[in-house]
Short mmCIF file of C-alpha atoms in Angstrom, two decimals:
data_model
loop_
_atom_site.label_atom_id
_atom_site.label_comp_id
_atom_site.label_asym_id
_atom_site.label_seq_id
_atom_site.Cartn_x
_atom_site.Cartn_y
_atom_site.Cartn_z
CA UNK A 116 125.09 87.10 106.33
CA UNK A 117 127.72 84.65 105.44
CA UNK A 118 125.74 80.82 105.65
CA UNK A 119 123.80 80.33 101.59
CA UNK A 120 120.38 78.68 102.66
CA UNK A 121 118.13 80.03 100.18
CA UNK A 122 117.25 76.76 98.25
CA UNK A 123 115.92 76.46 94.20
CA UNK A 124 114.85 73.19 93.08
CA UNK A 125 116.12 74.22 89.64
CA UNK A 126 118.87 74.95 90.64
CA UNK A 127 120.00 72.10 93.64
CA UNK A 128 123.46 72.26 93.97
CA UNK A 129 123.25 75.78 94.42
CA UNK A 130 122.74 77.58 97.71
CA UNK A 131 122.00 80.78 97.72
CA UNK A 132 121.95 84.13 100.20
CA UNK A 133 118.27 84.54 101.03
CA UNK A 134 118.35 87.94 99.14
CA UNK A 135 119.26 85.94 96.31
CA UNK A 136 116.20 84.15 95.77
CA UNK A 137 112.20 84.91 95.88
CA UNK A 138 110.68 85.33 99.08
CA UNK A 139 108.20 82.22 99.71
CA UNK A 140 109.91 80.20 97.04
CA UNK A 141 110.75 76.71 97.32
CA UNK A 142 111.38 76.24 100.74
CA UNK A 143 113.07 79.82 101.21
CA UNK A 144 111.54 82.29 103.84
CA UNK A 145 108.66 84.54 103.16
CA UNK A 146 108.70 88.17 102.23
CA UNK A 147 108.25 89.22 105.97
CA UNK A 148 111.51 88.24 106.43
CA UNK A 149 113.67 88.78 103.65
CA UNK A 150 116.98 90.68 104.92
CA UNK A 151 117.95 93.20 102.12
CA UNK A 152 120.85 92.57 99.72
CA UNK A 153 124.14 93.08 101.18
CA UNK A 154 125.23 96.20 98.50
CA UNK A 155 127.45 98.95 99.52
CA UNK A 156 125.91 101.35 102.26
CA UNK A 157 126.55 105.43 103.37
CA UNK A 158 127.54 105.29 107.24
CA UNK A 159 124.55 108.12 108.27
CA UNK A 160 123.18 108.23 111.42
CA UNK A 161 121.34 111.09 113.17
CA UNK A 162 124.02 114.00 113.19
CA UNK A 163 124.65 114.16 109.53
CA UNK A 164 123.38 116.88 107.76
CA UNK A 165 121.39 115.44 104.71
CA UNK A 166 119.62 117.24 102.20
CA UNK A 167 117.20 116.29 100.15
CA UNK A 168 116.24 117.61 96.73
CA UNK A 169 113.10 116.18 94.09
CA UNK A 170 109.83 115.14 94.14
CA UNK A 171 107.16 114.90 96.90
CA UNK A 172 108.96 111.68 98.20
CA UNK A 173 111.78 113.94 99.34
CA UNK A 174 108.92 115.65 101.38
CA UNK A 175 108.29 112.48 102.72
CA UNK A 176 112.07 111.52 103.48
CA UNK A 177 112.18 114.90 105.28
CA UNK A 178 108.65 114.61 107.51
CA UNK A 179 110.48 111.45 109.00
CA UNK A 180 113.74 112.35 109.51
CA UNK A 181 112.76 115.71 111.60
CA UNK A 182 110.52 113.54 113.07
CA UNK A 183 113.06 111.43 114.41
CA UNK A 184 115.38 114.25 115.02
CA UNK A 185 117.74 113.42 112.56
CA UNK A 186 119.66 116.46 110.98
CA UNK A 187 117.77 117.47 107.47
CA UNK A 188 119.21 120.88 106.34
CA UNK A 189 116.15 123.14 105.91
CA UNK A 190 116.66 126.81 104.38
CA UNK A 191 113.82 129.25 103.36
CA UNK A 192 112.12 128.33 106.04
CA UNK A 193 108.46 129.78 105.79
CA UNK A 194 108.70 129.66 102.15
CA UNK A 195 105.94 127.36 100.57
CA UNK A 196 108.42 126.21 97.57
CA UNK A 197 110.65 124.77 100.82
CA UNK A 198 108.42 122.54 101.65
CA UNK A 199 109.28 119.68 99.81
CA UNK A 200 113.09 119.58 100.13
CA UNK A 201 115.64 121.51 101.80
CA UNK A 202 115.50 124.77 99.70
CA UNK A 203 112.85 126.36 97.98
CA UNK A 204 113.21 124.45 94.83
CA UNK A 205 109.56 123.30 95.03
CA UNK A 206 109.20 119.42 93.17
CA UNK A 207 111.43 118.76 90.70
CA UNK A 208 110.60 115.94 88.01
CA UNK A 209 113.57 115.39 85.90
CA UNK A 210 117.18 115.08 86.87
CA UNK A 211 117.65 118.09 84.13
CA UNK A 212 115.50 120.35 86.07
CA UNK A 213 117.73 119.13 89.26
CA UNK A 214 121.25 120.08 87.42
CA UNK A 215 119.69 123.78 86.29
CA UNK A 216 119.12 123.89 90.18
CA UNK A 217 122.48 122.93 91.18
CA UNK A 218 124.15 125.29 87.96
CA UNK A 219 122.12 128.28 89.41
CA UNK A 220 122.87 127.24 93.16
CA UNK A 221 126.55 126.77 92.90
CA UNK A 222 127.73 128.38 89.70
CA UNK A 223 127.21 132.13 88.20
CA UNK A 224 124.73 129.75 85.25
CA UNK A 225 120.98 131.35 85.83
CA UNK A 226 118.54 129.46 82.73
CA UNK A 227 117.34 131.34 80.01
CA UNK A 228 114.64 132.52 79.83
CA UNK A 229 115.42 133.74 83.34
CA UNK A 230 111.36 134.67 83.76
CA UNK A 231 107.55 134.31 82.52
CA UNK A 232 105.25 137.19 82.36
CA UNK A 233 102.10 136.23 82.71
CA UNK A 234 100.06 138.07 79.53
CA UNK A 235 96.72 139.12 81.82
CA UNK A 236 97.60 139.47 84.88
CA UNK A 237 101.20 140.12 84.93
CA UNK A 238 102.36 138.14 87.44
CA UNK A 239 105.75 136.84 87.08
CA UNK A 240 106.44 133.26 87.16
CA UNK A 241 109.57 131.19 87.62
CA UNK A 242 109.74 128.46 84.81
CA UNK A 243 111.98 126.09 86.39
CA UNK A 244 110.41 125.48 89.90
CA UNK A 245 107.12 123.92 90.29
CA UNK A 246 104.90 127.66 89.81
CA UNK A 247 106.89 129.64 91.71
CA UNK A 248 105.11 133.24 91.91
CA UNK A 249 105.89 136.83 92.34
CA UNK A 250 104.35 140.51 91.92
CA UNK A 251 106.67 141.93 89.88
CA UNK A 252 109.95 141.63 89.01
CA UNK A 253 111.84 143.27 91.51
CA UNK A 254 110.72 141.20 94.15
CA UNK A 255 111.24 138.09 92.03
CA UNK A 256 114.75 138.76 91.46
CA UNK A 257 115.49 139.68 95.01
CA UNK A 258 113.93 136.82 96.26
CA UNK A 259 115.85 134.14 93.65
CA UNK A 260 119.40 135.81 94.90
CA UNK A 261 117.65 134.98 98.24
CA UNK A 262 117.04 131.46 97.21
CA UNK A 263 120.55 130.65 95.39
CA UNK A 264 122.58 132.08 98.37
CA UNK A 265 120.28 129.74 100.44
CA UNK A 266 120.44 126.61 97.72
CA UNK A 267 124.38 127.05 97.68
CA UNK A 268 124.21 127.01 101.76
CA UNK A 269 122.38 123.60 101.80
CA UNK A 270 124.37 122.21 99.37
CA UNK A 271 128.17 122.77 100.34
CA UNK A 272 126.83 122.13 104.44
CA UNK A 273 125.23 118.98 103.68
CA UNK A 274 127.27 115.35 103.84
CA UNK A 275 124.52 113.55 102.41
CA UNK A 276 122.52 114.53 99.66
CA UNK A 277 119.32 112.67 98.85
CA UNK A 278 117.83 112.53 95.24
CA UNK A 279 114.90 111.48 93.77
CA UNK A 280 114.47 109.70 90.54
CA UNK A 281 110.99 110.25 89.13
CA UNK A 282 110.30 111.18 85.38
CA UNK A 283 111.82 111.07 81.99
CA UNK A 284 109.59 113.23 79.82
CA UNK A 285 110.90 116.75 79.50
CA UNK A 286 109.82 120.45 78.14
CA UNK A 287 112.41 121.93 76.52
CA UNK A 288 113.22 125.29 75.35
CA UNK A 289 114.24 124.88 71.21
CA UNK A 290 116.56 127.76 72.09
CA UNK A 291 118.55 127.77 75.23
CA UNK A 292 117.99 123.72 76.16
CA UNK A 293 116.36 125.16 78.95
CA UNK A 294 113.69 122.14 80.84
CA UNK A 295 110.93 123.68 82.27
CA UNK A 296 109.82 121.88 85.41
CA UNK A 297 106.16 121.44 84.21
CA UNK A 298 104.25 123.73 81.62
CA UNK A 299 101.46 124.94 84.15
CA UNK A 300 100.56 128.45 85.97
CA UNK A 301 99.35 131.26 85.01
CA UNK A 302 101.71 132.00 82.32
CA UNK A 303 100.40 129.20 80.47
CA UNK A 304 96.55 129.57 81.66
CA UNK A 305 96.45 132.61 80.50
CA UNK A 306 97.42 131.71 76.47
CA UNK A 307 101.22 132.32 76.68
CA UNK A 308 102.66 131.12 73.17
CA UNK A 309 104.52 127.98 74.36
CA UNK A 310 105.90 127.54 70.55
CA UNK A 311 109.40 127.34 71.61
CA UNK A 312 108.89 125.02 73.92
CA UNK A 313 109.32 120.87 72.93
CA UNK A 314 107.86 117.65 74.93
CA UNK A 315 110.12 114.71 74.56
CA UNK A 316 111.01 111.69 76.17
CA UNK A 317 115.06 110.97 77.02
CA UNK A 318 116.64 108.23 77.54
CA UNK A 319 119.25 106.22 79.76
CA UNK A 320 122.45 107.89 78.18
CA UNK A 321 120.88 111.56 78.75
CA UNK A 322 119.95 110.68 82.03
CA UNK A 323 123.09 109.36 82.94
CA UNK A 324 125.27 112.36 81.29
CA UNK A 325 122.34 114.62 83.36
CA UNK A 326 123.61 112.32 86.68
CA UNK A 327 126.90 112.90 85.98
CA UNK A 328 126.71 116.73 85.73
CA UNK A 329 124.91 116.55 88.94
CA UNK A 330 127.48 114.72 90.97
CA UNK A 331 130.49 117.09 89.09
CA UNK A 332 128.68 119.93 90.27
CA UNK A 333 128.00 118.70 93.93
CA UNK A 334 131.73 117.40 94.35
CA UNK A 335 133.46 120.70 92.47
CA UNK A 336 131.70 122.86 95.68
CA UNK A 337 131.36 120.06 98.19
CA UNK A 338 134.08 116.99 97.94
CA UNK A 339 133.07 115.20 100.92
CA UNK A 340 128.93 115.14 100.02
CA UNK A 341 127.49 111.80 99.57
CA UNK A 342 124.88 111.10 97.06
CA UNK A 343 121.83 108.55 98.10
CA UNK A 344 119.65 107.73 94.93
CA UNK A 345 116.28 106.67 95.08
CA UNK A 346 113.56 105.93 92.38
CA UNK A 347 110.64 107.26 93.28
CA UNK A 348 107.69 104.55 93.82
CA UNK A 349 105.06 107.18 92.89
CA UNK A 350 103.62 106.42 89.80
CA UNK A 351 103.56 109.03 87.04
CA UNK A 352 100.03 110.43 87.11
CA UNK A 353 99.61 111.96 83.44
CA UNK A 354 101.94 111.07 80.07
CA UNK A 355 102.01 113.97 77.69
CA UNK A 356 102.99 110.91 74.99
CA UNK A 357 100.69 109.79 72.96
CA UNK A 358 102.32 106.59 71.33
CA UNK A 359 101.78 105.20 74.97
CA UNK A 360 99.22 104.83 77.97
CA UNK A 361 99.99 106.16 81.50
CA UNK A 362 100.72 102.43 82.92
CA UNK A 363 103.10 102.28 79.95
CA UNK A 364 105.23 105.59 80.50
CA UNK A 365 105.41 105.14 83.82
CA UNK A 366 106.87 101.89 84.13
CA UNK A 367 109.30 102.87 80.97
CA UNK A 368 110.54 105.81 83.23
CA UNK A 369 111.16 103.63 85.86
CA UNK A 370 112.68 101.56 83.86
CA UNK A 371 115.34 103.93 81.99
CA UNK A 372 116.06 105.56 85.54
CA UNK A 373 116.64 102.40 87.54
CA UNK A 374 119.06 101.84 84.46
CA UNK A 375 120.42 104.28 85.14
CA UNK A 376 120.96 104.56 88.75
CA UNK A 377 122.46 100.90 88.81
CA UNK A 378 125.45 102.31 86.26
CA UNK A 379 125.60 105.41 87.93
CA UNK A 380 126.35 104.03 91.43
CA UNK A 381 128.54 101.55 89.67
CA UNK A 382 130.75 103.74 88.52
CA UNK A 383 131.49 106.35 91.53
CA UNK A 384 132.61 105.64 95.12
CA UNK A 385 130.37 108.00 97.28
CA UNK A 386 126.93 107.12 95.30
CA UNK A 387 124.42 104.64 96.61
CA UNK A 388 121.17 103.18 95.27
CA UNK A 389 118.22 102.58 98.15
CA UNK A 390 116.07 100.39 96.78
CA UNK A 391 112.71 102.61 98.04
CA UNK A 392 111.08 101.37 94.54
CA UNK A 393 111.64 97.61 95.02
CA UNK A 394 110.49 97.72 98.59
CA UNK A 395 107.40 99.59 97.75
CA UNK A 396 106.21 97.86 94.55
CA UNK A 397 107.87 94.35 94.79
CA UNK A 398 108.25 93.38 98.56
CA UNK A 399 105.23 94.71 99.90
CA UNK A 400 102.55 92.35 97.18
CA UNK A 401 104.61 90.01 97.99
CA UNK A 402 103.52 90.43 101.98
CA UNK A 403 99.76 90.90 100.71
CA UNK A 404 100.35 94.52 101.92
CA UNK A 405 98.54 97.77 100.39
CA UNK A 406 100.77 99.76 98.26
CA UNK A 407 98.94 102.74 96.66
CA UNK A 408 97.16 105.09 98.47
CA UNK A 409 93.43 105.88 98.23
CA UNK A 410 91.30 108.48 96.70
CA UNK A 411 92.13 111.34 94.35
CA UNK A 412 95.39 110.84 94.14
CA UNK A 413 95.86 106.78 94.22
CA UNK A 414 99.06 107.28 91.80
CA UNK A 415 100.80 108.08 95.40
CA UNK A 416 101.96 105.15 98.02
CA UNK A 417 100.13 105.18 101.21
CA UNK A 418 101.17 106.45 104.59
CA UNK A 419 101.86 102.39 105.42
CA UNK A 420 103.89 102.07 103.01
CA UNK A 421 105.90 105.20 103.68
CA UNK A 422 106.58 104.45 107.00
CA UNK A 423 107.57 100.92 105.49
CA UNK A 424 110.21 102.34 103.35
CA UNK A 425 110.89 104.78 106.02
CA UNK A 426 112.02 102.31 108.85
CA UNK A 427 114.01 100.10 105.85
CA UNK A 428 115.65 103.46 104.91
CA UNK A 429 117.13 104.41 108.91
CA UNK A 430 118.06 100.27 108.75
CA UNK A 431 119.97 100.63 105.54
CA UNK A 432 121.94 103.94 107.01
CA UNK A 433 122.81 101.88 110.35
CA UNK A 434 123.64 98.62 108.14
CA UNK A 435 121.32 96.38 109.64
CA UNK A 436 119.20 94.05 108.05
CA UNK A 437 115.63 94.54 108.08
CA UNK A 438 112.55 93.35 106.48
CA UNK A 439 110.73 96.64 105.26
CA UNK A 440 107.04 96.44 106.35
CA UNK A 441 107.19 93.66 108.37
CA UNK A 442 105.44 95.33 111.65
CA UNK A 443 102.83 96.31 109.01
CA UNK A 444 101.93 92.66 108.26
CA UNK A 445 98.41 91.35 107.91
CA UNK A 446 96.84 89.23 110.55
CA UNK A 447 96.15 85.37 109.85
CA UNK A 448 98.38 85.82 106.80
#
């Protein structure tokens, strides 16, 4: 969009791009039609082979994109823990617990401690994906050289490579720097000593030095891969902190890892931001549409507003413009 007719009273010899200026402002258009910024874009379309690695929203990028039979890489397939992204790597919180994936996945690095015994019933328990269970430990270790062959498949096949942004409280082992990906299961249930273990929150600079280990790791095995960032607009639904309230931590994480993201992407041709969080927490009150969904777990968005973010996400890949959730807008408003 070339023509500035975004207007500011403040501001009157300015004219400005109508990204540039609040939706329903002024004399400016409203939020059902505001065109998204013009920042750099990936050139996907349906053939690439994307994968997808993080939270439940990477479940949710994946639903869609088979759905509209786009090509998301999907290994282990059967396998529970692949559910979310496109190996079994289960939900992943923290960009630390995404690098251990990627060390394990495309280098000889496995984390230390490589398992959890569980004291009673001696199951055996992965600490680094989202509980992660086996018999015994045979099976568990033939199934992990399973997974990393998989993991390294996805990985060096895939020209995109979608990551979710999502927490920045950690558990981390005092010994090895080993992050846990949540202290939960049965080895904890049943009264493991988790003394070695320490909760902390990290900042923008770890979080950026995590990012950048990330991206050397996916461009040492795979030069050519992509890397599509998005903050998560699921809320965090507990804060092991106790200097601060859930509301609080939440919107702090955000806040470090949206930080972060913008210098990240900044710095490195081949990284892109999608703006998933804006959309979802910004654009849509500003439309009068829902945002969170309902019921026991009302820290998630709701299906509209996944399908919102959705459509703005297959816009963004063709470099169109598009107001996200505009089909979704209320009548007689």
């Amino acid at each position: 969009m070339t023509d500035k007719t975004g207007r500011s009273d403040v501001h009157p010899l300015r004219r400005f791009h109508p990204w540039q200026v609040w939706p329903g402002s002024y004399d400016n258009p409203p939020a059902d039609r505001y065109p998204p910024a013009a920042g750099p874009r990936p050139a996907i379309d349906a053939a690439t082979p994307i994968a997808g690695i993080g939270s439940c929203l990477i479940r949710e990028f994946k639903t869609r994109l088979l759905a509209r039979g786009w090509n998301f890489l999907q290994e282990e397939l059967g396998n529970p823990a692949a559910k979310h992204a496109s190996a079994a790597w289960e939900r992943l919180y923290n960009l630390f617990s995404v690098r251990q994936v990627l060390e394990y996945a495309l280098t000889d690095a496995v984390p230390r401690p490589r398992w959890w015994i569980s004291p009673q019933t001696g199951m055996v328990q992965d600490p680094y994906r989202r509980i992660v269970l086996y018999d015994d430990l045979e099976t568990a270790e033939a199934d992990f050289a399973r997974h990393r062959r998989c993991a390294r498949r996805a990985l060096t096949t895939a020209k995109v490579l979608v990551l979710s942004l999502d927490y920045i409280e950690i558990w981390e082992d005092v010994e090895t720097g080993a992050v846990l990906c949540l202290p939960s299961g049965p080895y904890v249930i049943e009264g493991s000593d988790m003394g070695r273990y320490r909760h902390r929150t990290t900042g923008v600079a770890e979080n950026l030095d995590a990012l950048e280990a990330i991206l050397a790791l996916l461009r040492a095995a795979n030069p050519d891969c992509r890397l599509v960032l998005v903050l998560s607009p699921i809320q965090q639904w507990a804060t092991f902190r106790e200097d601060a309230d859930v509301f609080a931590a939440s919107c702090h994480a955000k806040a470090v890892l949206r930080v972060a993201a913008e210098d990240f992407a900044a710095r490195h041709a081949g990284v892109f931001y999608f703006p998933a969080y804006e959309l979802a927490m910004l654009q849509r009150p500003a439309q009068g549409l829902p945002v969170f969904a309902a019921g026991r777990e009302n820290f998630h968005v709701c299906r509209e507003t996944l399908d919102a973010l959705m459509d703005a996400f297959f816009a963004w890949c063709g470099g169109e413009a598009t107001g996200a959730g505009s089909r979704d807008r209320p009548s007689g408003g």
